[in-house]
Coordinates of C-alpha atoms in Angstrom, one line a residue:
X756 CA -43.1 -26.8 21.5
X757 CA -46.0 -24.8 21.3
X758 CA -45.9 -21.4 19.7
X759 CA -46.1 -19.5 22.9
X760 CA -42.9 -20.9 24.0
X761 CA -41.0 -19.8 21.1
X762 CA -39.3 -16.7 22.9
X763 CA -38.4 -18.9 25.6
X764 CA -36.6 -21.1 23.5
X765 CA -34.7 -18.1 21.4
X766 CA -33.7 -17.2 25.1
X767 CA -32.0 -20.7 26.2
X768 CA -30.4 -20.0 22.2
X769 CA -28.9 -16.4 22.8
X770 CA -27.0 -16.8 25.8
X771 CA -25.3 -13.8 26.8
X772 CA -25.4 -12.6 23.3
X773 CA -27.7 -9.0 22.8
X774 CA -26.5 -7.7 19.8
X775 CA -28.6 -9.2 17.1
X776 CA -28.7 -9.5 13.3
X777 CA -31.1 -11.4 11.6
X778 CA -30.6 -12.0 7.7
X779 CA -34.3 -11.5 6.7
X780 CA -35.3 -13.2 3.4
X781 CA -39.0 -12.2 4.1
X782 CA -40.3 -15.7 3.8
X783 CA -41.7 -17.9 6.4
X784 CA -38.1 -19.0 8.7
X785 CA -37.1 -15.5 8.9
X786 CA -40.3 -13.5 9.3
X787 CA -41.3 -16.1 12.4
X788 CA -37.6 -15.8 13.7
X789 CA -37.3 -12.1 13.4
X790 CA -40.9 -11.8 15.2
X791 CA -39.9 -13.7 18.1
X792 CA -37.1 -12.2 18.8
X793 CA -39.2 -8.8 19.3
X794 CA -41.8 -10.5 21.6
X795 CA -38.8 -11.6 23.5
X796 CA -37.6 -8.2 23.5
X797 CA -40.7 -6.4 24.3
X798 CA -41.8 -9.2 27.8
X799 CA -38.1 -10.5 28.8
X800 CA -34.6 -8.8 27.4
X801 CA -35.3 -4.9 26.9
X802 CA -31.4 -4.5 25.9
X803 CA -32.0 -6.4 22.8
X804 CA -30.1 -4.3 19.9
X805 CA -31.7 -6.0 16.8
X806 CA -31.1 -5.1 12.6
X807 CA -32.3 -6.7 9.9
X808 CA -30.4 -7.1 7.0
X809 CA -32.4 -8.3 3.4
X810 CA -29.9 -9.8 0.5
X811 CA -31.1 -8.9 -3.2
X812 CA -30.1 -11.6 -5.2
X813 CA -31.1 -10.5 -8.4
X814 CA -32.2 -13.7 -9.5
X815 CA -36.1 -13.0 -9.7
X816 CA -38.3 -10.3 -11.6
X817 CA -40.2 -10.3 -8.0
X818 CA -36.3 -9.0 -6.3
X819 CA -37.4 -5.6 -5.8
X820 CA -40.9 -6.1 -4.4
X821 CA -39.5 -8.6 -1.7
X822 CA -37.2 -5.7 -0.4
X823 CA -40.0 -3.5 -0.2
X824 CA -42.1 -5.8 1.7
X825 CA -39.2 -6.4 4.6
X826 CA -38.3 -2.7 4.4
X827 CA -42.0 -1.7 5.0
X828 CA -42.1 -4.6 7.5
X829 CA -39.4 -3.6 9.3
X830 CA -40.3 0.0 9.5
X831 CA -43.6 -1.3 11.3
X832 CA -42.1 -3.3 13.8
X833 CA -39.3 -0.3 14.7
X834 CA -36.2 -2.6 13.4
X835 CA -33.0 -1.2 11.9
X836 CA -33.3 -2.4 8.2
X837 CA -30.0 -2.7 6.0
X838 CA -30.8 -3.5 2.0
X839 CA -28.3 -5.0 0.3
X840 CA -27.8 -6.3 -3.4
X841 CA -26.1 -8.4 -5.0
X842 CA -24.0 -10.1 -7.7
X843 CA -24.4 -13.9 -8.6
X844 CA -21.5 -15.8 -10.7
X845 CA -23.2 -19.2 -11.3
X846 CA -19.9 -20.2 -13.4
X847 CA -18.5 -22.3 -10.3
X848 CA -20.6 -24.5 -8.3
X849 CA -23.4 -23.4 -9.8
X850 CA -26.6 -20.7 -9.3
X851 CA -27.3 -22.4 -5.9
X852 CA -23.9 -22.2 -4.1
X853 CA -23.3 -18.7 -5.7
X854 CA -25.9 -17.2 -4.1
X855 CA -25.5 -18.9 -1.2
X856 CA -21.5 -17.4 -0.8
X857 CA -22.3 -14.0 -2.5
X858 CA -24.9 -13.8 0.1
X859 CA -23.4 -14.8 3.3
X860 CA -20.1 -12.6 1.9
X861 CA -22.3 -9.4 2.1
X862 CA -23.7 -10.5 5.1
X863 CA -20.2 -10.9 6.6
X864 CA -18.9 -7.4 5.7
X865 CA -21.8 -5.3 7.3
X866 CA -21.9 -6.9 10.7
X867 CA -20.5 -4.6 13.4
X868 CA -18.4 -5.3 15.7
X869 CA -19.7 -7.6 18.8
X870 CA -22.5 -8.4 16.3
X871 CA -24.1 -12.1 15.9
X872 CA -25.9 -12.9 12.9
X873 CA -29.1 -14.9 13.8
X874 CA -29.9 -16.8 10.3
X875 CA -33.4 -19.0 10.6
X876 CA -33.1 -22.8 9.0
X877 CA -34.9 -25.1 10.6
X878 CA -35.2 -29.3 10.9
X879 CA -36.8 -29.4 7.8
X880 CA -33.8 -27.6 6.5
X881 CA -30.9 -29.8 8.0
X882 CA -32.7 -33.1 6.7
X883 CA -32.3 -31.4 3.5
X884 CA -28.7 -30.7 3.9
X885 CA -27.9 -33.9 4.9
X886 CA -29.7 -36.1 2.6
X887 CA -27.9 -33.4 0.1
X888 CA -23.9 -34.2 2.0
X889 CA -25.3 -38.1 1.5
X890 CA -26.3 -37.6 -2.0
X891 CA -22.4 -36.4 -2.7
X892 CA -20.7 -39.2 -0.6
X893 CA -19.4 -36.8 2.1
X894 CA -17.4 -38.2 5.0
X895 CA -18.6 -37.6 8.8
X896 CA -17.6 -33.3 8.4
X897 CA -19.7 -33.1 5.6
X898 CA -22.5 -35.3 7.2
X899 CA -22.4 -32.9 10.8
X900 CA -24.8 -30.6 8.2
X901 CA -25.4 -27.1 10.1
X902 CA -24.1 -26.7 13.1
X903 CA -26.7 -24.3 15.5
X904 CA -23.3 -22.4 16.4
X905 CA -20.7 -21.5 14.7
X906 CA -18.5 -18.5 13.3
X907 CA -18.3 -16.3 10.3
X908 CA -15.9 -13.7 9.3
X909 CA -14.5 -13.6 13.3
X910 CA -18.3 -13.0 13.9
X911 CA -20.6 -15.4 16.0
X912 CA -23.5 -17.0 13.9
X913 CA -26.4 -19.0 15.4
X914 CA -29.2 -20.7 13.7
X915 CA -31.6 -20.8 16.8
X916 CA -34.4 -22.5 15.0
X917 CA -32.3 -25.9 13.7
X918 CA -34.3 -27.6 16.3
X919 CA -37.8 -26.7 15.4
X920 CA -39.7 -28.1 12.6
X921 CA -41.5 -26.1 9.6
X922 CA -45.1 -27.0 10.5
X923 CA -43.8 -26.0 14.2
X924 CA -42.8 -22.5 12.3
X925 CA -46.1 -22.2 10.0
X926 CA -48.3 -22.8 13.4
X927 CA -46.4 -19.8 14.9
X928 CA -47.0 -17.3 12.1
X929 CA -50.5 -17.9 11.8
X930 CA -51.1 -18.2 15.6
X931 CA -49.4 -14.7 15.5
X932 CA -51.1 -13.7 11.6
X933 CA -47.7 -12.8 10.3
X934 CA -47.3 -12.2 6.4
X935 CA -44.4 -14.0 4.7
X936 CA -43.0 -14.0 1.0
X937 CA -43.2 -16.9 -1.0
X938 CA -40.0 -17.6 -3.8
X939 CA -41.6 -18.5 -6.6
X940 CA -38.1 -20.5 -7.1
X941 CA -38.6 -23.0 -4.5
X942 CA -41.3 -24.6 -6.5
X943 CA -38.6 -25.3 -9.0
X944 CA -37.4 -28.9 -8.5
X945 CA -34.5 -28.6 -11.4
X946 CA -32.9 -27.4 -8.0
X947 CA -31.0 -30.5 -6.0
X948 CA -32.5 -29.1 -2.7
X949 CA -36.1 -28.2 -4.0
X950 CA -36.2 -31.8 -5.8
X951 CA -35.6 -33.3 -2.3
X952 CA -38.6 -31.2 -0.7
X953 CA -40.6 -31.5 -3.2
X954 CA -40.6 -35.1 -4.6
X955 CA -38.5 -37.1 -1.5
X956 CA -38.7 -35.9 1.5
X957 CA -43.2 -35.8 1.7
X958 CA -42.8 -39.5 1.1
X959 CA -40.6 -40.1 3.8
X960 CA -42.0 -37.5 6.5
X961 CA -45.7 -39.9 4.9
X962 CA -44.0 -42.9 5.9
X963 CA -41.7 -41.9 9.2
X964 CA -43.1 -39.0 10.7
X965 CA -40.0 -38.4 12.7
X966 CA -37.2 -38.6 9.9
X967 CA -36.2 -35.5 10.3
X968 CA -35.7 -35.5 13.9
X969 CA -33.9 -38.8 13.2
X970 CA -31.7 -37.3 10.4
X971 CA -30.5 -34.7 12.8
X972 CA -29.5 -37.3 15.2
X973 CA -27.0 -38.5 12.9
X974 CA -25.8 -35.4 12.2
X975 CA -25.3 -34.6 15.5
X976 CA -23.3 -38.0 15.8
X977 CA -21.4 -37.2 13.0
X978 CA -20.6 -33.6 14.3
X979 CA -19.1 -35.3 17.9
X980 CA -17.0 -37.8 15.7
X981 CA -15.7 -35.1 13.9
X982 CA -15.2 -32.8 17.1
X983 CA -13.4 -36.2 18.9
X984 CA -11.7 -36.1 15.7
X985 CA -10.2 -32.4 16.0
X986 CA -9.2 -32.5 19.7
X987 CA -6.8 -36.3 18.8
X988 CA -5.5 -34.6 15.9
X989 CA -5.2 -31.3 17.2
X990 CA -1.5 -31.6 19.0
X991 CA -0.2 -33.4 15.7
X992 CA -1.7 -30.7 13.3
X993 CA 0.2 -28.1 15.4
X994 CA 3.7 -29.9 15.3
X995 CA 3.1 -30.2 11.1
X996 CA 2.6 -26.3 10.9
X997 CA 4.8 -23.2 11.7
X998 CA 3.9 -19.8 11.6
X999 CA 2.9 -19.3 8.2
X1000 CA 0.4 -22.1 8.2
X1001 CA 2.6 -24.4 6.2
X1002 CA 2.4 -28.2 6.3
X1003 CA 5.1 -30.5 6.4
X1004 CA 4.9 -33.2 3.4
X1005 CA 8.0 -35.2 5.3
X1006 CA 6.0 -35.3 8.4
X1007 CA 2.8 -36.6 6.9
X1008 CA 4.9 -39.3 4.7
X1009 CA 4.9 -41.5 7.3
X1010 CA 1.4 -41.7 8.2
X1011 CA -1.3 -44.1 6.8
X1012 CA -3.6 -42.8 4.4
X1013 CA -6.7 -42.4 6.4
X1014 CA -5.0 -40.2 9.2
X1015 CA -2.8 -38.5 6.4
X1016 CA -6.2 -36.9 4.8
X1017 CA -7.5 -36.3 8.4
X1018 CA -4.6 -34.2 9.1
X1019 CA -5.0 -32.3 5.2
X1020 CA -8.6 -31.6 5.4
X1021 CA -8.2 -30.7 8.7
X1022 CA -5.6 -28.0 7.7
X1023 CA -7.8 -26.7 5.5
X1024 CA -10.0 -26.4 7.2
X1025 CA -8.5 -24.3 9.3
X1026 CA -7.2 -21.6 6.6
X1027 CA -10.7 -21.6 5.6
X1028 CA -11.3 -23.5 2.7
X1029 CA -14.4 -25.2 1.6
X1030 CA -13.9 -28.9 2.0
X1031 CA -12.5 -30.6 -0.8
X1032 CA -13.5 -34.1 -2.3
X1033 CA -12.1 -37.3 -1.9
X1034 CA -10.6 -37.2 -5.6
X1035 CA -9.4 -33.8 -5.2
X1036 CA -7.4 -34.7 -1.8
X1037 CA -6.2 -37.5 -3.4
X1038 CA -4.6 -34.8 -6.3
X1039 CA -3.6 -32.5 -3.8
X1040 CA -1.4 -35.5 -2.0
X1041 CA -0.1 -37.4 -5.6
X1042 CA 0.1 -34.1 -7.6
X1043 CA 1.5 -31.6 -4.9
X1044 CA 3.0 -33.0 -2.2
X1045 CA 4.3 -35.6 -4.4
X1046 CA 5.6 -34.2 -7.5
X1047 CA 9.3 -34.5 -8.8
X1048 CA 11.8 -32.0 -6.7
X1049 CA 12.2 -29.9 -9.4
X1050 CA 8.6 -29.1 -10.5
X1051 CA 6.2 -26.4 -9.3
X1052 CA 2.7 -28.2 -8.5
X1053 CA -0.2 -26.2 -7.7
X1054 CA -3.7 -27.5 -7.2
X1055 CA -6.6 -24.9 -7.5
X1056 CA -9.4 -24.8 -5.1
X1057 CA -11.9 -22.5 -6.2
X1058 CA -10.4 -19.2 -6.0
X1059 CA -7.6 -20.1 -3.7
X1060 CA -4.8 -22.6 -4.4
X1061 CA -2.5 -24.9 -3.1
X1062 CA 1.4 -25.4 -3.6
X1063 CA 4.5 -26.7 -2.5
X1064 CA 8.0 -25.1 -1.7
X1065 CA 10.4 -26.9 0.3
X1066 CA 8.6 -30.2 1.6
X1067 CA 6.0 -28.0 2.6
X1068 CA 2.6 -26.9 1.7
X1069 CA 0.9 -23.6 1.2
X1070 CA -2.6 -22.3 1.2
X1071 CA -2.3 -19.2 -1.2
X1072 CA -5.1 -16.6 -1.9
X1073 CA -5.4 -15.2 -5.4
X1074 CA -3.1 -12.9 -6.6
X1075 CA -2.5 -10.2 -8.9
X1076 CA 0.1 -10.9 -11.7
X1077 CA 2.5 -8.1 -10.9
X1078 CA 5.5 -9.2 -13.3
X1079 CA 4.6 -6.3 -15.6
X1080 CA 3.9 -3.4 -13.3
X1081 CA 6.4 -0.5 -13.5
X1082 CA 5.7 2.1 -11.2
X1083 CA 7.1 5.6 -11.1
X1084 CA 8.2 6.7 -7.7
X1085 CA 9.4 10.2 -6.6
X1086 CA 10.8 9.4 -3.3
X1087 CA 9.5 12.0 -1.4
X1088 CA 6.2 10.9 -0.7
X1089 CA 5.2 6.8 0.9
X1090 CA 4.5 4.7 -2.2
X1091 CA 1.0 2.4 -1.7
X1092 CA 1.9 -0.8 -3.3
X1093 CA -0.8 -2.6 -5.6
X1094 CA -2.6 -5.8 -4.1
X1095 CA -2.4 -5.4 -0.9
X1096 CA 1.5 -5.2 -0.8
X1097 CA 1.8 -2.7 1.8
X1098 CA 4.1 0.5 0.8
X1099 CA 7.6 1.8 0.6
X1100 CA 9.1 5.1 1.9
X1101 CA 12.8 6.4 2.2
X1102 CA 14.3 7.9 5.3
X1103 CA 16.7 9.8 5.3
X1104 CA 18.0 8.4 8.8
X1105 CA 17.2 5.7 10.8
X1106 CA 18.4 2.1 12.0
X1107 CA 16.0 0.2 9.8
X1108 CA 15.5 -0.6 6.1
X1109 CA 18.3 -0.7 3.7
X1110 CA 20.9 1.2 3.2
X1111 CA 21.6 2.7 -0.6
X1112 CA 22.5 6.2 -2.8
X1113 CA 20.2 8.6 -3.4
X1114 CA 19.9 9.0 -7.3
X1115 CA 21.9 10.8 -9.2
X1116 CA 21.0 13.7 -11.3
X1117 CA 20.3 11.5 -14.7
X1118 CA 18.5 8.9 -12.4
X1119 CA 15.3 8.2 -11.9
X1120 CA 13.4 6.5 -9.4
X1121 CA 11.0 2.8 -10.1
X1122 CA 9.2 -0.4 -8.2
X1123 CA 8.9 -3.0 -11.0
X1124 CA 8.5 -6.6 -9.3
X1125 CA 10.2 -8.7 -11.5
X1126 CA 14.2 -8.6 -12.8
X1127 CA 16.1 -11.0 -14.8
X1128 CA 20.0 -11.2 -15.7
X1129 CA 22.5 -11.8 -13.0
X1130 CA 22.8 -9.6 -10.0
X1131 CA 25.9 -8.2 -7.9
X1132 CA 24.5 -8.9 -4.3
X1133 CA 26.5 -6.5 -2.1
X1134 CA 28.5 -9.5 0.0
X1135 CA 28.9 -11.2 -2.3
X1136 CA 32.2 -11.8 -4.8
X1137 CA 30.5 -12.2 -7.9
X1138 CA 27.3 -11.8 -9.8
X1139 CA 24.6 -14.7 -9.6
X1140 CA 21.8 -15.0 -11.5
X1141 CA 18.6 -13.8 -9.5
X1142 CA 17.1 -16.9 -9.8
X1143 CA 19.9 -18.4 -8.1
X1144 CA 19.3 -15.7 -5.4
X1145 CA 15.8 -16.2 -4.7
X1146 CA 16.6 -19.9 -3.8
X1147 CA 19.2 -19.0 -1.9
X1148 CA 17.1 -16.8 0.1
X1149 CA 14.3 -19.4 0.5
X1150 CA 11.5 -17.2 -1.5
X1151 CA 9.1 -19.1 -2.6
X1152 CA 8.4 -18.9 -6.6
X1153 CA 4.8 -17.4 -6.5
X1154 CA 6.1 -14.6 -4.2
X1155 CA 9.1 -13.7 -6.4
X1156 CA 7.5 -11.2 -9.2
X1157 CA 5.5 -9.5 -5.3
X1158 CA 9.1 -8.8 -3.9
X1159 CA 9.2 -4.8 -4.8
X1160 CA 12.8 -4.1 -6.7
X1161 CA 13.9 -0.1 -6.6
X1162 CA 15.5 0.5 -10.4
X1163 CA 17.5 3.5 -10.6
X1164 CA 16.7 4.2 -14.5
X1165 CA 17.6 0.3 -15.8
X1166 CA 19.2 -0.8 -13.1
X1167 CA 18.5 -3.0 -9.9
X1168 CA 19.6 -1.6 -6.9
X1169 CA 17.9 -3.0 -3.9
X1170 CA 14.7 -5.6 -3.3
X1171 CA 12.8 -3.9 -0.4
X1172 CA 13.6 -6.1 2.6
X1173 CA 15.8 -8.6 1.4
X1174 CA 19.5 -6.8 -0.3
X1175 CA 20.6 -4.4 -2.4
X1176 CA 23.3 -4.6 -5.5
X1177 CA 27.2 -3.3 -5.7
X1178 CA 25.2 -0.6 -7.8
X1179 CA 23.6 1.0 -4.7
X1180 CA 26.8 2.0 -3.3
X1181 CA 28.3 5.4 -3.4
X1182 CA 31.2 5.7 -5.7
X1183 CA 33.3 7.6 -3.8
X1184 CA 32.1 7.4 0.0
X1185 CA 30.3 11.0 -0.4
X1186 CA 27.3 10.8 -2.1
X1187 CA 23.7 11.1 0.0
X1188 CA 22.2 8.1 1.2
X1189 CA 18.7 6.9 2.3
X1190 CA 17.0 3.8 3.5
X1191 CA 14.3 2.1 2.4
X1192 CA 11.5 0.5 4.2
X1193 CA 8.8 -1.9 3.6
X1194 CA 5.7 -2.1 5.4
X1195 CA 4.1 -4.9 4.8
X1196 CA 2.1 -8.1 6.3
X1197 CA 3.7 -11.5 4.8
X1198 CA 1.9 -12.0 1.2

């Protein structure tokens, strides 16, 4: 492709698509992307809404002078310019990975809505990530590499460029005199993916000019497998799930191994989890799905976690330990509940909620999330311990100390949205009532 033809090609990329965002690093990919896209603004698509957004990483003493140079750049060429900066926690996965999901997290809570996020790796760069997926023993998914289309955060994402090479890039920018930044980190080769550029790869582009063309090929092969892959095991993935997103262990039992882990990584996949090894699927099937009836297996997965209740499996985000929290509550006014919990109000009429007193005079009002002791469950003849009563009503363990319990002074009267005690009844058929209401999504 010459470099002339470059906004043609961006053209066939974009589709219908006119609402642009380009992550702009400031160094060759970008700069050339970003470019192109205004030359095809300014001769073919004059409804081209494009920002730039720049990612501080705060990894290099040179940080700040980057963002200055793709503010002042944008300013120049007339494009909306968003800095952002931030964090790095190299404790899991490593300084690589870190930035790589602090950065595409910030870029995923700025983009507007209708926006697509335009990001600029090239052939070069997907030999690099599949020769890195190879180096790790990863299965046909992990092979596919980057895929030129794809989603984040409900958001479209395209990496026009994966086609073109890096000297095809270079000979654009200079036909064009464009300036670029240079990270003084990708000289580094302590780095898995600067080691392969470095040291490797110029051997093997030496000795077969067209490896990396020929590396994309098989991770296009590997991307169809795996797409053949989804569609087979799509109708079978639905009928092991309900609407929660749970997966049935008894319906996977019967299954031999290699469809089994299809099926899992499949699954989660699809609530968004990055994919797991073969050792760690392997844990998640022996150690989870697997363990004794009476245990309470969990398997963590970077952040998030995996458990089981009730011959199924859950995909559980982190969560706030809540068993401790008492919170003082008036009545009168909505209560916001902590971790995303929704809230509580009472009404003082209505055909929803529960049903109990008002307090009395030496009462007052709390939300605690966590009670122990046996419990009079109005219904029921007799007291049972809680426990008892959270089997009974099929909650799950990790959601038991998230149920919000109303105490009257010491004592348990009601768990929003579930029952209340004996104790939330009026003694003598006069006292005020109210109800109580939860408003919540299912946590």
């Amino acid at each position: 492709m010459s470099a002339l033809s470059l906004p043609d090609h961006l053209l066939a990329q974009l589709g219908e698509k006119r609402q642009l965002c380009v992550a702009f690093s400031g160094g060759l990919d970008s700069t050339v992307l970003l470019h192109a896209l205004l030359q095809l603004r300014a001769s073919r698509l004059p409804d081209l809404q494009l920002r730039a957004i720049h990612v501080n990483h705060g990894l290099s003493a040179f940080a700040h002078g980057w963002t200055a140079h793709c503010q002042a750049l944008c300013q120049l060429w007339q494009v909306a310019f968003l800095p952002l900066t931030v964090s790095v926690d190299a404790s899991q996965g490593g300084i690589e990975a870190a930035a790589r999901s602090a950065r595409y997290q910030a870029l995923a809570a700025q983009l507007l809505a209708g926006e697509t996020l335009l990001t600029a790796q090239h052939l070069n760069d997907q030999c690099e990530t599949f020769m890195l997926a190879l180096k790790r023993g990863s299965g046909p998914a992990g092979l596919s590499a980057m895929a030129a289309s794809t989603q984040l955060a409900g958001h479209s994402w395209l990496r026009p460029l994966l086609s073109l090479s890096r000297p095809q890039l270079e000979a654009y920018a200079l036909q064009h005199q464009l300036q670029w930044i240079d990270d003084d980190s990708n000289q580094d080769a302590r780095f898995d993916r600067n080691f392969l550029r470095l040291e490797v790869l110029p051997l093997l582009y030496q000795r077969w000019p067209h490896f990396a063309a020929a590396t994309a090929r098989s991770a296009e092969l590997c991307a169809e497998q795996e797409a053949l892959l989804d569609e087979l095991l799509q109708e079978s993935l639905a009928a092991l799930t309900d609407q929660q997103n749970s997966l049935s262990i008894d319906g996977l039992q019967g299954l031999s191994a290699p469809r089994r882990s299809a099926l899992l990584r499949r699954w989660l996949a699809n609530c968004g989890a990055q994919m797991p090894s073969r050792q760690q699927l392997q844990r998640l099937w022996d150690e989870v799905a697997l363990s004794r009836d009476d245990a309470e297996p969990r398997l963590q997965l970077g952040a998030f976690s995996v458990r089981r209740f009730r011959q199924r499996l859950y995909w559980l985000p982190p969560m706030q330990a809540l068993g401790d929290r008492v919170i003082a509550w008036s009545g009168v006014e909505p209560l916001s509940l902590p971790d995303g919990l929704g809230s509580l109000r009472f009404v003082t009429s209505s055909a929803e909620g529960l049903q109990l007193r008002q307090p009395r005079a030496d009462e007052t009002v709390t939300v605690r999330f966590h009670a122990s002791g046996d419990v009079h469950k109005v219904g029921r003849d007799r007291r049972r311990p809680i426990k008892k009563l959270w089997q009974e009503l099929n909650i799950p363990p990790w959601q038991r100390d998230r149920i919000p319990l109303i105490f009257y002074n010491q004592q348990l009267i009601a768990a929003a949205g579930l029952f209340i005690t004996r104790e939330a009844l009026s003694s003598d058929g006069q006292e005020a009532t109210w109800w109580l209401q939860w408003s919540h999504k299912n946590n």
